[in-house]
Short mmCIF file of C-alpha atoms in Angstrom, two decimals:
data_model
loop_
_atom_site.label_atom_id
_atom_site.label_comp_id
_atom_site.label_asym_id
_atom_site.label_seq_id
_atom_site.Cartn_x
_atom_site.Cartn_y
_atom_site.Cartn_z
CA GLN A 1 18.52 -2.42 -2.12
CA VAL A 2 15.23 -4.36 0.19
CA GLN A 3 13.57 -6.52 -2.24
CA LEU A 4 10.23 -8.03 -2.22
CA GLN A 5 8.72 -11.36 -4.47
CA GLU A 6 5.62 -13.19 -4.41
CA SER A 7 5.15 -15.99 -5.06
CA GLY A 8 2.11 -18.75 -5.35
CA PRO A 9 -0.58 -20.33 -7.75
CA GLY A 10 -2.02 -17.65 -10.60
CA LEU A 11 -5.40 -19.34 -10.40
CA VAL A 12 -7.42 -21.03 -7.62
CA LYS A 13 -10.73 -22.56 -7.72
CA PRO A 14 -13.64 -21.09 -5.70
CA SER A 15 -13.83 -22.18 -2.24
CA GLU A 16 -10.64 -23.17 -2.97
CA THR A 17 -7.50 -21.58 -0.25
CA LEU A 18 -5.17 -18.89 -1.83
CA SER A 19 -1.67 -19.67 -0.80
CA LEU A 20 0.97 -16.84 -1.53
CA THR A 21 4.44 -16.24 0.00
CA CYS A 22 6.89 -13.52 0.38
CA THR A 23 10.51 -13.45 0.02
CA VAL A 24 12.70 -10.17 1.26
CA TYR A 25 16.00 -9.70 -0.09
CA ASN A 26 18.89 -7.65 1.10
CA PHE A 27 16.99 -7.12 4.18
CA SER A 28 16.21 -9.35 7.67
CA ILE A 29 12.85 -9.94 8.11
CA ASN A 30 13.79 -9.75 12.08
CA SER A 31 14.47 -6.12 11.54
CA GLY A 32 11.58 -4.52 13.81
CA HIS A 33 9.79 -3.69 10.58
CA TYR A 34 6.22 -4.91 10.29
CA TRP A 35 5.43 -7.19 6.88
CA GLY A 36 1.89 -6.68 4.89
CA TRP A 37 -0.33 -7.75 2.68
CA ILE A 38 -2.28 -5.73 0.29
CA ARG A 39 -4.79 -6.45 -2.58
CA GLN A 40 -5.69 -4.72 -5.65
CA PRO A 41 -8.47 -6.35 -8.21
CA PRO A 42 -7.99 -4.58 -11.62
CA GLY A 43 -8.80 -1.87 -12.17
CA GLU A 44 -9.99 -1.22 -8.86
CA GLY A 45 -8.74 0.23 -5.68
CA LEU A 46 -6.27 -0.67 -3.11
CA GLU A 47 -7.32 -2.70 0.42
CA TRP A 48 -5.15 -3.68 3.40
CA ILE A 49 -5.59 -7.31 4.28
CA GLY A 50 -3.25 -7.31 6.87
CA SER A 51 0.12 -7.37 8.35
CA ILE A 52 3.44 -9.55 10.98
CA TYR A 53 5.49 -8.76 12.96
CA GLN A 54 9.13 -11.11 12.89
CA SER A 55 7.54 -12.17 16.40
CA GLY A 56 4.37 -13.65 14.77
CA THR A 57 2.17 -10.45 15.82
CA THR A 58 -1.04 -10.40 13.59
CA TYR A 59 -3.32 -7.60 12.82
CA TYR A 60 -5.84 -8.24 9.66
CA ASN A 61 -8.59 -6.22 8.15
CA PRO A 62 -11.50 -6.63 9.78
CA SER A 63 -13.46 -7.56 7.01
CA LEU A 64 -11.18 -10.13 5.60
CA LYS A 65 -9.95 -11.40 8.88
CA ARG A 66 -12.36 -15.07 9.14
CA ARG A 67 -10.58 -16.28 6.20
CA VAL A 68 -7.12 -15.21 6.31
CA THR A 69 -4.31 -16.02 8.39
CA ILE A 70 -0.82 -14.89 7.84
CA SER A 71 2.57 -16.33 8.92
CA VAL A 72 6.17 -15.65 9.54
CA ASP A 73 9.05 -17.61 8.53
CA THR A 74 12.37 -16.11 9.74
CA SER A 75 14.75 -18.53 9.04
CA LYS A 76 13.90 -18.52 5.20
CA ASN A 77 13.20 -14.74 5.49
CA GLN A 78 9.35 -15.25 4.09
CA PHE A 79 6.49 -14.20 5.17
CA SER A 80 3.20 -16.30 4.01
CA LEU A 81 -0.89 -15.49 3.07
CA LYS A 82 -4.02 -18.14 3.51
CA LEU A 83 -7.07 -16.35 2.41
CA SER A 84 -9.53 -19.34 2.13
CA SER A 85 -13.24 -20.12 0.69
CA VAL A 86 -12.18 -17.74 -2.42
CA THR A 87 -14.76 -16.33 -4.53
CA ALA A 88 -14.77 -14.72 -8.22
CA ALA A 89 -14.35 -10.92 -5.76
CA ASP A 90 -10.87 -12.02 -4.51
CA THR A 91 -9.40 -12.00 -7.73
CA ALA A 92 -6.61 -9.37 -7.75
CA PHE A 93 -3.28 -8.46 -7.76
CA TYR A 94 -1.72 -9.54 -4.61
CA PHE A 95 1.31 -7.18 -3.03
CA CYS A 96 3.33 -7.95 -0.30
CA ALA A 97 5.42 -4.93 1.43
CA ARG A 98 7.47 -3.80 4.45
CA ASN A 99 5.29 -2.03 6.79
CA PHE A 100 7.35 0.49 8.23
CA MET A 101 7.86 0.98 11.75
CA PHE A 102 8.39 4.55 12.67
CA ARG A 103 9.17 5.74 16.00
CA GLY A 104 7.00 3.14 17.66
CA VAL A 105 4.12 3.21 14.97
CA VAL A 106 3.63 0.79 12.24
CA SER A 107 2.74 3.20 9.02
CA TRP A 108 3.44 3.26 5.67
CA PHE A 109 4.31 0.63 3.09
CA ASP A 110 7.65 0.81 1.61
CA PRO A 111 9.09 -0.85 -0.62
CA TRP A 112 6.15 -3.00 -2.30
CA GLY A 113 6.57 -6.47 -4.05
CA GLN A 114 5.70 -6.27 -8.35
CA GLY A 115 2.37 -8.46 -7.26
CA THR A 116 0.78 -10.89 -8.87
CA LEU A 117 -1.97 -11.88 -10.42
CA VAL A 118 -4.61 -14.41 -8.62
CA THR A 119 -8.14 -15.02 -10.70
CA VAL A 120 -10.95 -17.23 -9.40
CA SER A 121 -12.07 -19.71 -11.25
CA GLU B 1 -13.09 2.59 9.73
CA ILE B 2 -11.88 5.92 8.63
CA VAL B 3 -13.07 6.45 5.00
CA MET B 4 -10.31 8.23 2.87
CA THR B 5 -12.20 10.47 0.06
CA GLN B 6 -9.81 11.49 -2.68
CA SER B 7 -10.79 13.98 -5.24
CA PRO B 8 -11.16 14.69 -7.92
CA ALA B 9 -10.84 11.18 -9.57
CA THR B 10 -9.83 12.16 -12.81
CA LEU B 11 -7.16 15.24 -12.94
CA SER B 12 -6.31 16.37 -16.93
CA VAL B 13 -3.08 19.16 -16.57
CA SER B 14 -0.18 19.83 -18.77
CA PRO B 15 3.16 19.04 -18.93
CA GLY B 16 4.93 21.90 -17.32
CA GLU B 17 2.18 22.81 -15.44
CA ARG B 18 0.84 22.45 -11.32
CA ALA B 19 -0.59 19.27 -10.52
CA THR B 20 -2.70 19.77 -6.54
CA LEU B 21 -4.64 16.70 -5.03
CA SER B 22 -6.55 16.22 -2.46
CA CYS B 23 -7.45 13.58 0.01
CA ARG B 24 -10.04 13.80 3.11
CA ALA B 25 -10.19 11.42 6.01
CA SER B 26 -13.70 10.94 7.61
CA GLN B 27 -11.92 11.18 11.20
CA SER B 28 -8.85 13.82 12.36
CA ILE B 29 -5.61 11.68 12.01
CA SER B 30 -2.80 13.99 12.33
CA ASN B 31 -0.13 14.04 9.83
CA ASN B 32 -0.41 9.80 9.70
CA LEU B 33 -0.91 9.68 5.94
CA ALA B 34 1.67 8.35 2.84
CA TRP B 35 0.86 9.19 -0.85
CA TYR B 36 1.87 6.59 -3.17
CA GLN B 37 2.22 6.61 -6.97
CA GLN B 38 1.40 3.43 -9.42
CA LYS B 39 1.98 3.04 -13.02
CA PRO B 40 -0.03 0.83 -15.07
CA GLY B 41 1.59 -2.30 -14.37
CA GLN B 42 3.60 -1.67 -11.21
CA ALA B 43 3.68 -1.85 -7.62
CA PRO B 44 2.96 1.51 -5.47
CA ARG B 45 5.52 3.76 -5.34
CA LEU B 46 5.85 5.23 -1.98
CA LEU B 47 5.95 9.40 -2.22
CA ILE B 48 4.97 11.21 0.42
CA TYR B 49 5.24 10.02 4.69
CA GLY B 50 3.92 12.32 7.71
CA ALA B 51 1.42 14.07 5.58
CA SER B 52 5.17 16.03 4.31
CA THR B 53 7.52 14.70 4.54
CA ARG B 54 9.64 12.86 0.60
CA ALA B 55 10.55 9.62 0.08
CA THR B 56 14.09 9.10 -0.33
CA GLY B 57 14.99 9.52 -3.77
CA ILE B 58 11.42 11.57 -4.46
CA PRO B 59 11.96 14.39 -6.55
CA ALA B 60 11.48 17.83 -4.83
CA ARG B 61 8.07 18.67 -7.09
CA PHE B 62 6.53 16.14 -5.22
CA SER B 63 5.42 17.97 -1.51
CA GLY B 64 2.81 17.22 0.74
CA SER B 65 0.89 19.21 3.21
CA GLY B 66 -2.58 18.99 5.58
CA SER B 67 -3.07 17.50 8.86
CA GLY B 68 -6.00 15.74 10.64
CA THR B 69 -8.89 15.74 7.82
CA GLU B 70 -7.39 17.79 5.10
CA PHE B 71 -4.32 16.92 3.11
CA THR B 72 -3.14 17.89 -0.31
CA LEU B 73 -0.37 16.36 -2.40
CA THR B 74 1.00 19.13 -4.63
CA ILE B 75 3.47 18.07 -8.31
CA SER B 76 5.10 21.37 -9.95
CA SER B 77 5.92 21.41 -13.31
CA LEU B 78 4.67 17.91 -14.04
CA GLN B 79 6.86 16.05 -16.20
CA SER B 80 5.96 13.16 -18.74
CA GLU B 81 6.53 10.32 -15.72
CA ASP B 82 4.53 11.77 -13.14
CA PHE B 83 1.20 10.60 -15.34
CA ALA B 84 -0.53 7.97 -13.06
CA VAL B 85 -3.20 6.87 -10.22
CA TYR B 86 -2.37 9.04 -6.88
CA TYR B 87 -3.04 7.11 -3.56
CA CYS B 88 -3.21 8.59 -0.33
CA GLN B 89 -3.09 5.71 2.51
CA GLN B 90 -3.68 6.25 6.10
CA TYR B 91 -1.77 4.89 9.77
CA SER B 92 -3.35 6.49 12.45
CA ASN B 93 -5.49 3.26 13.97
CA TRP B 94 -4.17 1.32 16.40
CA PRO B 95 -4.23 -1.56 16.30
CA PRO B 96 -3.41 -1.08 12.49
CA MET B 97 -6.73 -0.63 10.23
CA TYR B 98 -5.10 0.88 7.00
CA SER B 99 -7.37 2.54 3.94
CA PHE B 100 -6.21 4.05 1.26
CA GLY B 101 -8.73 6.48 -0.85
CA GLN B 102 -10.24 5.23 -3.72
CA GLY B 103 -7.41 7.24 -6.17
CA THR B 104 -6.98 10.30 -8.50
CA LYS B 105 -5.85 9.77 -11.59
CA LEU B 106 -3.55 12.41 -13.33
CA GLU B 107 -3.72 12.31 -16.92
CA ILE B 108 -2.58 14.76 -19.68
CA LYS B 109 -4.21 17.77 -21.38
#
């Protein structure tokens, strides 16, 4: 079945750039769905960061847009997240997920990767 | 921005009983709502989409209802594995600007 796996450093220094990659297994990233990043500070709720289509079209959360870049590498079946100028407030579990396209509507997230904790310190 | 509000924050229910979780949108989202279950140390799992359609492999004891601004997730006859945190998510905006509720923790009474 479709599986997603996040990878990247677990510790980032303040003011630097957080970089994560999501590898998609058993499913082509060129399949007509979007692909998204969501984060969750420890013990808190979920926040959508942004989503990308196979063509490279992106949509970002306005609250993070100034600092976020999401890109896609279809040859590797991967998509990536960069978040610049990080602070302690960016410490969170970062999840990647398929952002399902249903009847032309970019909609829910399924499945999700297991998540990776990134600490800014 | 559409704000999603879940209630209650914590719900204590005994195994075998019914649990009813609520999610309210700050403006109408039609039926563009999903529900997720998250257990400690795990990623969220999709339960319901389209406000009332169960995702693949989700047991029939999970059901969703509602449209517009008021939504409900009902879990009939709670099993031990159902105690978790539940989130709602709207996907009504275009361009996409997804928002989640703050979650309801379902705990054993």
